[in-house]
Tab-separated table of C-alpha atoms in Angstrom:
chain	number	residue	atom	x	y	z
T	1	UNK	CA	72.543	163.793	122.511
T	2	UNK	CA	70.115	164.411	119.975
T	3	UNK	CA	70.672	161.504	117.426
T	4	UNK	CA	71.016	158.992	120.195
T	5	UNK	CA	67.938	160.018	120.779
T	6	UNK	CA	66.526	159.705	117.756
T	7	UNK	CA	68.157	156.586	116.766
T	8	UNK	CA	67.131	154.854	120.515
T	9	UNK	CA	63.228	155.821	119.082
T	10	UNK	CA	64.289	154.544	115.908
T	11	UNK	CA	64.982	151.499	117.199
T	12	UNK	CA	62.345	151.051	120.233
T	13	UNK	CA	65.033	150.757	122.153
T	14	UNK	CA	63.908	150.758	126.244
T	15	UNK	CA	65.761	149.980	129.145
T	16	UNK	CA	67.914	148.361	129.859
T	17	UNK	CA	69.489	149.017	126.316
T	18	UNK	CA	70.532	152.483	125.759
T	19	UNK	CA	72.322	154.241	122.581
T	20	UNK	CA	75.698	154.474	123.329
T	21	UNK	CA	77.116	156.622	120.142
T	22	UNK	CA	76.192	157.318	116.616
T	23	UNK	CA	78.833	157.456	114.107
T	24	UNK	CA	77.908	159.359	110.352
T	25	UNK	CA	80.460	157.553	107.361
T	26	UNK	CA	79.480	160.136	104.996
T	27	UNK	CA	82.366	158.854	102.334
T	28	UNK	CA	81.167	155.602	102.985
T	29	UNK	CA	77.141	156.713	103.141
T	30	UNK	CA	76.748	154.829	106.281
T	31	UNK	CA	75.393	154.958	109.734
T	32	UNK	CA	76.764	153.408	112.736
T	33	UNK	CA	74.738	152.950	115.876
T	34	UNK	CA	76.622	151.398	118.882
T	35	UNK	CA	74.225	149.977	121.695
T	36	UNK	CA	74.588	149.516	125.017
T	37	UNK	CA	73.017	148.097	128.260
T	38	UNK	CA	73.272	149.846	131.307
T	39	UNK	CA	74.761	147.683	134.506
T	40	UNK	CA	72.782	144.347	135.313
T	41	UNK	CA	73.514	141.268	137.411
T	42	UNK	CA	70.508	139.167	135.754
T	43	UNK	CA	68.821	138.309	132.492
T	44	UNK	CA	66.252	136.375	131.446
T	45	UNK	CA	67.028	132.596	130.008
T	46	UNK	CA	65.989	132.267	126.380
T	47	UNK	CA	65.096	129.325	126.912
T	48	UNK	CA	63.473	128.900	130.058
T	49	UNK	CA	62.421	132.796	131.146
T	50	UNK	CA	64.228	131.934	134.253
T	51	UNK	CA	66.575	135.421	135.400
T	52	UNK	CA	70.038	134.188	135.291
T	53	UNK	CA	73.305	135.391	136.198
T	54	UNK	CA	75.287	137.240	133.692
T	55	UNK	CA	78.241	135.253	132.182
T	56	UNK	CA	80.025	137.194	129.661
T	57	UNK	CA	79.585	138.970	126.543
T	58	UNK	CA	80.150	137.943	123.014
T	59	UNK	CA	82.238	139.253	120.128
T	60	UNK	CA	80.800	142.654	119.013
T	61	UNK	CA	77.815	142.388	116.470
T	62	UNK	CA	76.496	144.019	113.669
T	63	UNK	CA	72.759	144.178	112.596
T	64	UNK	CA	71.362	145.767	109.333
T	65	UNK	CA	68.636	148.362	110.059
T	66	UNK	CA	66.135	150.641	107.906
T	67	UNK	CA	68.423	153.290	105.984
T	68	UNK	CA	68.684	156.881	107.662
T	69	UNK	CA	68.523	159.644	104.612
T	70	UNK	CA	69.154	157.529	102.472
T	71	UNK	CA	72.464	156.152	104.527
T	72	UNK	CA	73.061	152.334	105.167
T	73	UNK	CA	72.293	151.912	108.791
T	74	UNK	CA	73.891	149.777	110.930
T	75	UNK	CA	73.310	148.484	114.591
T	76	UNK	CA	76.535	147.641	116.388
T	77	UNK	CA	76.318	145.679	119.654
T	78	UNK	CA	77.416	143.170	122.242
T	79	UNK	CA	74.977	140.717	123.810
T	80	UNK	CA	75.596	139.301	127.177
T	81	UNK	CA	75.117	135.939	127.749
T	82	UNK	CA	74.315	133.775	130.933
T	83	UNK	CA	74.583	130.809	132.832
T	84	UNK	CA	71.542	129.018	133.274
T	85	UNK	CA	71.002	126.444	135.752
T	86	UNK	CA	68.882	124.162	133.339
T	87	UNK	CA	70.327	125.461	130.106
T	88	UNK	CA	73.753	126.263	130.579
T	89	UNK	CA	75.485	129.183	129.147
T	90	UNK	CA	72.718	131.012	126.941
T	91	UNK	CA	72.962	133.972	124.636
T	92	UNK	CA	70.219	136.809	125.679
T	93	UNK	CA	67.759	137.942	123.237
T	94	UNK	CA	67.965	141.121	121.743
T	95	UNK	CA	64.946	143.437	121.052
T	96	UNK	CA	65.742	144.853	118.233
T	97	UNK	CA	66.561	141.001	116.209
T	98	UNK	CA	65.343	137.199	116.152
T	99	UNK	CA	68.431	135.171	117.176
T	100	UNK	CA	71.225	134.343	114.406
T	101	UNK	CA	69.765	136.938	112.277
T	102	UNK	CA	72.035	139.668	110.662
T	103	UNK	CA	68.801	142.044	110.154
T	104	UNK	CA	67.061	144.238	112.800
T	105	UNK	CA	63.464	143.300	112.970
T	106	UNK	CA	62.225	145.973	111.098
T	107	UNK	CA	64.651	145.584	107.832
T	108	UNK	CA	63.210	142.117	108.603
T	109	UNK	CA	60.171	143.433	107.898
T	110	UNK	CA	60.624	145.687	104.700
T	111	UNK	CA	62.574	142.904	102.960
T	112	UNK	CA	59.350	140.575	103.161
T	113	UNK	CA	57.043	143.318	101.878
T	114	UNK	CA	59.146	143.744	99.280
T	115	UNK	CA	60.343	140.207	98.140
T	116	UNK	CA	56.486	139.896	98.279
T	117	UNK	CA	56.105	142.221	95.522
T	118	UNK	CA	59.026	140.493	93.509
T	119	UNK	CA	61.308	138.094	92.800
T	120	UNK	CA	64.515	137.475	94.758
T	121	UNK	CA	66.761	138.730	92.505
T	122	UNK	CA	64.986	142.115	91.677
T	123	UNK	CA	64.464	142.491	95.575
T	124	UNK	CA	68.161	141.850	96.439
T	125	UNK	CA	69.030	144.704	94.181
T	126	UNK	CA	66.668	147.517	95.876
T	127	UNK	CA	67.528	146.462	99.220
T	128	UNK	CA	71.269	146.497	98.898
T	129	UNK	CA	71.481	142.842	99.972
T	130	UNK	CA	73.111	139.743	98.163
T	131	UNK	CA	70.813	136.592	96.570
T	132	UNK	CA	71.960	134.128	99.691
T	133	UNK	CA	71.233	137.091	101.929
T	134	UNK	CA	67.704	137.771	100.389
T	135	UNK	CA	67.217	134.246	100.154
T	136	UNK	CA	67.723	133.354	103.584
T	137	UNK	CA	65.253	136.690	104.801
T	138	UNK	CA	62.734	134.326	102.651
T	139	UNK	CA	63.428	131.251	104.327
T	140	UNK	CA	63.479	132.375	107.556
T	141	UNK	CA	59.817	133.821	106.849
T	142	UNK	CA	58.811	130.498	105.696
T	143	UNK	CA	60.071	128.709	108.827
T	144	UNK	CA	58.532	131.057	111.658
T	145	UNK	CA	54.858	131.453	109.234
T	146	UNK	CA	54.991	127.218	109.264
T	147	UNK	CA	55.757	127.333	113.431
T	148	UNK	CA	53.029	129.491	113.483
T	149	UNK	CA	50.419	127.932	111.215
T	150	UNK	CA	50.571	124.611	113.680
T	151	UNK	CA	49.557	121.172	112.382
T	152	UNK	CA	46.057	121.909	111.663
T	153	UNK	CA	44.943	119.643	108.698
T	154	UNK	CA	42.767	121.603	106.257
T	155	UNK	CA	39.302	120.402	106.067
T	156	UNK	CA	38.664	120.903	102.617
T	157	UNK	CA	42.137	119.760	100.541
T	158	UNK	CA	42.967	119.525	97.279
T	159	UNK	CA	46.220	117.601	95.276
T	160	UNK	CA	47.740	118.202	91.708
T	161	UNK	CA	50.581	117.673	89.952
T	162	UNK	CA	52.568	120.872	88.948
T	163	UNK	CA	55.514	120.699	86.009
T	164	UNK	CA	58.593	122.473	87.485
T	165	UNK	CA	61.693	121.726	85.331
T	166	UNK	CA	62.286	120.355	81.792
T	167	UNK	CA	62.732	116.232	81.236
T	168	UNK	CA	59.359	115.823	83.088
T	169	UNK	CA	60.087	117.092	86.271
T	170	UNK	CA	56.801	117.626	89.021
T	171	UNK	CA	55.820	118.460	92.444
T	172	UNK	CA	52.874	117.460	94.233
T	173	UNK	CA	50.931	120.239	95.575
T	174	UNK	CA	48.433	119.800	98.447
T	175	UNK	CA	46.471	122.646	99.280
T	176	UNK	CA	43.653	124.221	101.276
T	177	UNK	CA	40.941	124.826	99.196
T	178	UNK	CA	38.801	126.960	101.915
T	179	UNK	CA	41.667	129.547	102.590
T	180	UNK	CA	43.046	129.188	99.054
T	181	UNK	CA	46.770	128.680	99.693
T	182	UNK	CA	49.456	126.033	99.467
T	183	UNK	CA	49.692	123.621	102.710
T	184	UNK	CA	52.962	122.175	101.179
T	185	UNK	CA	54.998	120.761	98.119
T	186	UNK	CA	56.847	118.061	97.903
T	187	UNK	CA	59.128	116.612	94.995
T	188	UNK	CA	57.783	113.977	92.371
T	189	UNK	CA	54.190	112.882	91.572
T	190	UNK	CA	54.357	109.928	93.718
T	191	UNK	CA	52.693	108.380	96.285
T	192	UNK	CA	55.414	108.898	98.341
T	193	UNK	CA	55.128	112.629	97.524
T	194	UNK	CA	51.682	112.668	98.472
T	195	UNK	CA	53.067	111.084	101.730
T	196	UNK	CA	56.054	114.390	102.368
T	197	UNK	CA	53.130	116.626	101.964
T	198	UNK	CA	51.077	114.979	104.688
T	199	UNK	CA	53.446	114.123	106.884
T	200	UNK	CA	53.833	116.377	109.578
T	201	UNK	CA	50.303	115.967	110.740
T	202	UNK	CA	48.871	113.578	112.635
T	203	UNK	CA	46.222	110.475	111.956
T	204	UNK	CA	43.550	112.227	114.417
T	205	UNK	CA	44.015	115.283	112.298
T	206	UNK	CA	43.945	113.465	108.986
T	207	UNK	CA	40.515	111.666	110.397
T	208	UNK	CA	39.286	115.648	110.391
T	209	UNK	CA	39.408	116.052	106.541
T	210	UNK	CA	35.850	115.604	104.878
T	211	UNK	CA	37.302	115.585	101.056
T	212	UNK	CA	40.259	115.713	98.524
T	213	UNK	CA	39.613	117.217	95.338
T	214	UNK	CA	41.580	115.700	92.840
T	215	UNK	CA	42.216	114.119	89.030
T	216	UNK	CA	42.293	110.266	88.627
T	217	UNK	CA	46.370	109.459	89.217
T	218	UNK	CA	46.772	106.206	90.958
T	219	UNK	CA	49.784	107.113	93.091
T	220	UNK	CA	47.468	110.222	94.684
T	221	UNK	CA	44.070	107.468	94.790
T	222	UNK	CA	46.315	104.821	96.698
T	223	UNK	CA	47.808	107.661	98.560
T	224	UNK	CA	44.784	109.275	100.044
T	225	UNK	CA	43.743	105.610	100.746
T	226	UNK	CA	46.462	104.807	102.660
T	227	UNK	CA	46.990	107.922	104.370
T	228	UNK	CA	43.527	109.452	105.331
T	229	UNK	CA	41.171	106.808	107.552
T	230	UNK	CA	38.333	106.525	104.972
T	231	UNK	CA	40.006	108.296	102.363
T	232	UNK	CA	38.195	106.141	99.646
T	233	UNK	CA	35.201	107.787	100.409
T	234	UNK	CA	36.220	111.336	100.739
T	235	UNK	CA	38.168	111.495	97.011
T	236	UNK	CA	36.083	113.768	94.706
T	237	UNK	CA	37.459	113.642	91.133
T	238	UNK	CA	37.631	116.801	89.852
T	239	UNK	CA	34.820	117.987	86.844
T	240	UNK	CA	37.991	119.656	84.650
T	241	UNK	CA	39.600	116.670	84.463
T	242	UNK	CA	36.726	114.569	83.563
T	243	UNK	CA	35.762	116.976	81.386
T	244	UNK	CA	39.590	117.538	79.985
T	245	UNK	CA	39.195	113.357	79.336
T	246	UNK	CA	35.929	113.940	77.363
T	247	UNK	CA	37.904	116.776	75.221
T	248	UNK	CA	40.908	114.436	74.194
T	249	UNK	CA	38.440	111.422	73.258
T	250	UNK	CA	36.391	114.346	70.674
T	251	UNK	CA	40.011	115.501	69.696
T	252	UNK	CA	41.145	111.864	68.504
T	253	UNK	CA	37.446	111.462	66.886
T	254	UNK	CA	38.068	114.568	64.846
T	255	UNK	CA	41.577	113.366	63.673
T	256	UNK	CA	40.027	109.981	62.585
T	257	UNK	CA	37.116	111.523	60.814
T	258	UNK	CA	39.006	114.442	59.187
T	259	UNK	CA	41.403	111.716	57.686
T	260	UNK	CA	38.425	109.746	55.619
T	261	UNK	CA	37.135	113.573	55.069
T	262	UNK	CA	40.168	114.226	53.031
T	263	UNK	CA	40.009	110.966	51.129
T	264	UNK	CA	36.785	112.670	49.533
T	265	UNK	CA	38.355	116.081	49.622
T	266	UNK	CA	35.902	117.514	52.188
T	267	UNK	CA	38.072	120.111	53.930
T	268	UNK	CA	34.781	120.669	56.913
T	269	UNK	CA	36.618	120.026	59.479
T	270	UNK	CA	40.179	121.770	58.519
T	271	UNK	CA	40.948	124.513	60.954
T	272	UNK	CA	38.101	123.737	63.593
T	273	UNK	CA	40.691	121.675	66.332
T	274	UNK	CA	39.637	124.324	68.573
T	275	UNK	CA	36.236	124.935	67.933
T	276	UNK	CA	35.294	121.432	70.099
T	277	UNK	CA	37.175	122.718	72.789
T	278	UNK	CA	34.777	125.441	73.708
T	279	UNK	CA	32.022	124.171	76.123
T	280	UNK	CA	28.073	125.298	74.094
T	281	UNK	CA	28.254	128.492	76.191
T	282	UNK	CA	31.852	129.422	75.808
T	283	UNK	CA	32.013	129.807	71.854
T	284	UNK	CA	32.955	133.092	70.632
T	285	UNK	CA	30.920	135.380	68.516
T	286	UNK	CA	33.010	135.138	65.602
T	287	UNK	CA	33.109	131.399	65.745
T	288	UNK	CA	29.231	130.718	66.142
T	289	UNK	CA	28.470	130.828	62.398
T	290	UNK	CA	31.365	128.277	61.413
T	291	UNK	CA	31.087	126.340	64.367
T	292	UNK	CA	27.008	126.573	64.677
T	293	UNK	CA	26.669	124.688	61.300
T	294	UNK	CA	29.521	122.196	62.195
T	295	UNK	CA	28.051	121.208	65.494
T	296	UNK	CA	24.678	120.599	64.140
T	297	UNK	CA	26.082	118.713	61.339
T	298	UNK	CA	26.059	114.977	61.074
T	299	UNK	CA	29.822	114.414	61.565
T	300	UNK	CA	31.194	111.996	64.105
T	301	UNK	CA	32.932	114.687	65.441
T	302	UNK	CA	29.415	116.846	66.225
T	303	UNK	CA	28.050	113.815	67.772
T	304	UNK	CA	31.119	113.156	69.974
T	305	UNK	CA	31.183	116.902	71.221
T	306	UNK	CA	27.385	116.409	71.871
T	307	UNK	CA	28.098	113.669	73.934
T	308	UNK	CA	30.683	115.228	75.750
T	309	UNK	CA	28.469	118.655	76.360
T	310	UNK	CA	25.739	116.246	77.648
T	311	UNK	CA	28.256	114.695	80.568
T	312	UNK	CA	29.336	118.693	81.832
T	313	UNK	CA	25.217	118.412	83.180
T	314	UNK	CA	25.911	116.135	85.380
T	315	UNK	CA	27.100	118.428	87.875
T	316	UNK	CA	23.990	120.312	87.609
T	317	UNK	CA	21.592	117.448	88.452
T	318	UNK	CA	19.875	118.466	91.841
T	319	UNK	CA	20.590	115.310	94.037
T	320	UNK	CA	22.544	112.620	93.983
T	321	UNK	CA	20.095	110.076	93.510
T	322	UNK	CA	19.401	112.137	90.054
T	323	UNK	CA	23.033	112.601	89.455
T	324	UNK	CA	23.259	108.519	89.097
T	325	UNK	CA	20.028	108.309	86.801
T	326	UNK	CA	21.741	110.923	84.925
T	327	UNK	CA	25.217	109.145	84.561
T	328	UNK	CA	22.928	105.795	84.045
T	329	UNK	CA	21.604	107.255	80.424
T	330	UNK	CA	24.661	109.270	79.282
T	331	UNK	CA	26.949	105.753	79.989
T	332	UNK	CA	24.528	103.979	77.805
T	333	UNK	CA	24.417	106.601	75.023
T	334	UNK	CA	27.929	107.111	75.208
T	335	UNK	CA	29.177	103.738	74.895
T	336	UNK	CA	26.822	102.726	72.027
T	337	UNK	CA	28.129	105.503	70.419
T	338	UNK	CA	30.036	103.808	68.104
T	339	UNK	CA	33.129	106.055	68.837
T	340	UNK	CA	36.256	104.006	69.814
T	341	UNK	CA	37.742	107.200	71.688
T	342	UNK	CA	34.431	108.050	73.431
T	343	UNK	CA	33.636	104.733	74.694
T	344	UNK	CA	36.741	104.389	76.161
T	345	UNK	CA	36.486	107.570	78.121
T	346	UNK	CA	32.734	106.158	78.908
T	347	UNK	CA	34.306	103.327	80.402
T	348	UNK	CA	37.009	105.440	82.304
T	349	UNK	CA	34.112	107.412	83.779
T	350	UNK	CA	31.783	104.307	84.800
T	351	UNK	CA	35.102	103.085	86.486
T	352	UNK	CA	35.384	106.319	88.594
T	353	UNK	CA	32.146	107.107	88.739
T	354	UNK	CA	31.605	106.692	92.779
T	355	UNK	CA	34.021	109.085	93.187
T	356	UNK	CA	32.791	111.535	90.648
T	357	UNK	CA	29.395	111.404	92.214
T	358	UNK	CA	31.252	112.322	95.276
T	359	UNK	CA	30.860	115.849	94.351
T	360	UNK	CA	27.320	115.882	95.365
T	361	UNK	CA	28.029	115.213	98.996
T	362	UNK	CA	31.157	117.196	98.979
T	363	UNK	CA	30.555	120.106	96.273
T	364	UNK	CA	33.937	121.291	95.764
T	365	UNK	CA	36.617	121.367	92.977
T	366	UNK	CA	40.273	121.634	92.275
T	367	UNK	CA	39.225	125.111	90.686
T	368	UNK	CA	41.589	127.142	93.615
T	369	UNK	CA	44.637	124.561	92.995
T	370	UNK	CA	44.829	125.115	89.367
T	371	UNK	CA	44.381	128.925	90.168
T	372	UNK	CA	47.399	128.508	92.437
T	373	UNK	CA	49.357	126.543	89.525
T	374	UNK	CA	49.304	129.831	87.379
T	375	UNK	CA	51.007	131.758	90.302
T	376	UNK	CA	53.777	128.777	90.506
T	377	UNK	CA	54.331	129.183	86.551
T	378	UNK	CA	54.717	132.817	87.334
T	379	UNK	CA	57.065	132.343	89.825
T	380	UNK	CA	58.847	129.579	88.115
T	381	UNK	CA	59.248	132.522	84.972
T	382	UNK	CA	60.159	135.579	87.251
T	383	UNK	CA	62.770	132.985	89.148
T	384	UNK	CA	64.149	131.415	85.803
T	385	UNK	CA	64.582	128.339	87.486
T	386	UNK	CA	65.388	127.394	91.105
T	387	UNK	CA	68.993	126.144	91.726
T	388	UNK	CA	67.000	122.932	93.993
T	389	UNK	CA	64.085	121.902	95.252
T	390	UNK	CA	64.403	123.570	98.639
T	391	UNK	CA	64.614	126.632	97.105
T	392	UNK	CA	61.435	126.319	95.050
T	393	UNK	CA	59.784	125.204	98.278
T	394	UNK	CA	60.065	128.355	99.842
T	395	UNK	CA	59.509	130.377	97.406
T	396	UNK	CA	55.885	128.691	97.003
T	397	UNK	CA	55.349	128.609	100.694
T	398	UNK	CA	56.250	132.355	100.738
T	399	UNK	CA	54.068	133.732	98.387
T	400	UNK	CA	50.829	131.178	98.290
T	401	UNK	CA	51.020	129.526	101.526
T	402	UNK	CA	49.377	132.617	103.172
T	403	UNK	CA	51.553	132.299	106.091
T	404	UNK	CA	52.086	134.985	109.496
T	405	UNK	CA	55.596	135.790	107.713
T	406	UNK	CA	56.553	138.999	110.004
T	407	UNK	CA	58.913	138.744	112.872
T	408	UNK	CA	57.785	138.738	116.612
T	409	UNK	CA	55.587	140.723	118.176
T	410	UNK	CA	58.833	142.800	119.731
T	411	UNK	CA	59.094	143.933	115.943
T	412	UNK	CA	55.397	144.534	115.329
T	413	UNK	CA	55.412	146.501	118.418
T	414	UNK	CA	58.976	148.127	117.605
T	415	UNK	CA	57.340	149.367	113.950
T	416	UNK	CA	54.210	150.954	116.253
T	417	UNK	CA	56.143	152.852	118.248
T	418	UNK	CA	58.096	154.170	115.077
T	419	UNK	CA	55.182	155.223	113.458
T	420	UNK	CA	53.515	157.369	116.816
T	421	UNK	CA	56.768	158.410	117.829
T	422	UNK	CA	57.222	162.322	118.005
T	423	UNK	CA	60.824	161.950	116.628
């Protein structure tokens, strides 16, 4: 009498479900609970609500629960079914587990925590469980947090291309830059992509979003065109990439320069690649002698990074109307520069430039998305690889989509009453 009991707490069981018998494998170092209902001519649909009469009973069931001592638990049980008048023959829902599930709600619940905290293969192992079994705990997650989450369309988004596989394999990631998690990721860097990702909400909610951080890739420009009503004027290109531009055009200046250096066996700029990568208020202590006397030298290379430093205070111009007097003067230094490499990027930047002044009515960047990207590459190294797509999905949903993840509210209130009960 005493373990039923203690395993009906356990559980949260209530009427009409009772604990039947407990059975203690102690070879095997498992527990088996057998459940119960006690006599009833009615059930609710689960579908409808609607009390129906009872039908029949299916095939006995077994349900993984928290371990006992140490002991594998397991639920044992058979759930009655009934014939509805709008749904037909219906199988009742139990408390203790979501439908089709082999896991009570509250093994439900431990798995997440813990596949939160690692990777699926590390989390298989401490909770006794095979991959496909841990794996589909994940997924499940993933389904119910995204049936929860709605179609609201973020207000604030941002897109970026992430590398996920060798031979140039990407995904497009959209995400929420206020809330700082993934909205979704589809497979490719396409417009198309861009399209999966936005897909499941609709044009009224697309007409919601005020801005799209992201780099200068035409599939994602046409994209956000296309798909968002006055997308053209809510794109704001993101300062890194600009910036990252501006770095390449000073790389291929120093390359060019350090060539005809050689020629004359002036070795200045061997061993400084890095030095020009450093924005004026990154450059590390022990680099400020080198790089001080480089930088206010009269190489092409200083006058390039000069040129490039002088575009990062753009962002800090205090309206826009300053912000275009700005980009006015640096254009015109820039592309009399006499630098192949840096009047090209000039031009790139006079070409975008409506959308790079964007920032100033919408002051955000991709900042959060690329944070988010360093969390994928960890996954992608903790996973070693994803057998598909759908599995690498998930996984990024599950740990960056910030998504309700726990079971129903019959397990939430199932892990209360473990936690006060006397037992």
């Amino acid at each position: 009498m005493r373990d039923k009991e203690l395993y009906r707490h356990l559980l949260g069981l209530s009427a009409p479900w009772v604990v039947a018998h407990v059975e203690l494998k102690v070879a095997e170092q498992q527990v088996d609970v057998f459940v119960e209902h006690q006599e009833r001519s009615a059930w609710p649909c689960p579908q409808c609500g609607v009390d129906a009469p009872l039908y029949d009973h299916d095939e006995e069931r077994c349900w993984r629960h928290l371990d006992s001592c140490h002991f594998r638990t397991v639920l044992h049980g058979r759930v009655p079914r009934v014939r509805c008048a709008r749904d037909g023959v219906r199988q009742v829902r139990v408390p203790w587990a979501e439908p089709r599930s082999r896991f009570t709600l509250l093994f439900e619940r431990l798995a997440i925590d813990v596949l939160l905290e690692t990777d699926l293969e590390a989390g298989s192992r401490l909770l006794g469980l095979s991959w496909d079994e841990a794996q589909g705990i994940q997924a499940r997650a993933v389904e119910r947090g995204l049936q929860r989450r709605g179609q609201v369309a973020p207000q604030v988004m941002g897109v970026d291309e992430k590398c996920i596989g060798r031979g140039h394999q990407y995904a497009t990631v959209l995400t929420d830059l206020e809330r700082q998690c993934v909205v979704d990721v589809a497979p490719g860097r396409s417009k198309e992509a861009l399209y999966e990702c936005l897909k499941d909400f609709q044009m009224c909610q697309l007409a919601q979003v005020q801005a799209v951080a992201m780099d200068m890739a035409k599939p994602y420009i046409a994209g956000i065109k296309e798909f968002l009503p006055g997308g053209a004027d809510k794109i704001v290109f993101d300062r890194y990439h600009i910036v990252a531009q501006l770095n390449d055009a000073v790389d291929k200046v120093r390359r060019q320069e350090q060539v005809q250096l050689r020629a004359k066996g002036d070795a200045r700029l061997t061993g400084s690649r890095y030095f020009w990568l450093y924005g004026a208020e990154n450059v590390p202590p022990h680099y400020e002698q080198n790089f001080g006397a480089l930088r206010n030298s009269t190489l092409k290379t200083a006058r390039a990074w000069a040129i490039k430093e002088s575009l990062r205070e753009l962002w800090n111009c205090p309206t826009l109307e300053a912000a275009k007097a700005y980009a006015k003067k640096w254009y015109h230094w820039a592309s009399h520069s006499r630098l192949e490499p840096i009047k090209q990027a000039a031009a790139m930047v006079k070409r975008h430039l409506p959308n790079i002044l964007t920032y100033f009515v919408h002051p955000i960047t991709n900042a959060a998305t690329e944070g988010l990207n360093s969390t994928l590459q960890l996954l992608k190294h903790r996973a070693r690889g994803f057998r598909n797509f759908v599995h690498f999905r998930i996984a990024v949903l599950f740990h960056c989509g910030k998504l309700d993840l726990y079971p129903t509210e019959i397990g939430r209130a199932s892990c209360r009453e473990r936690v006060s009960s006397p037992v």
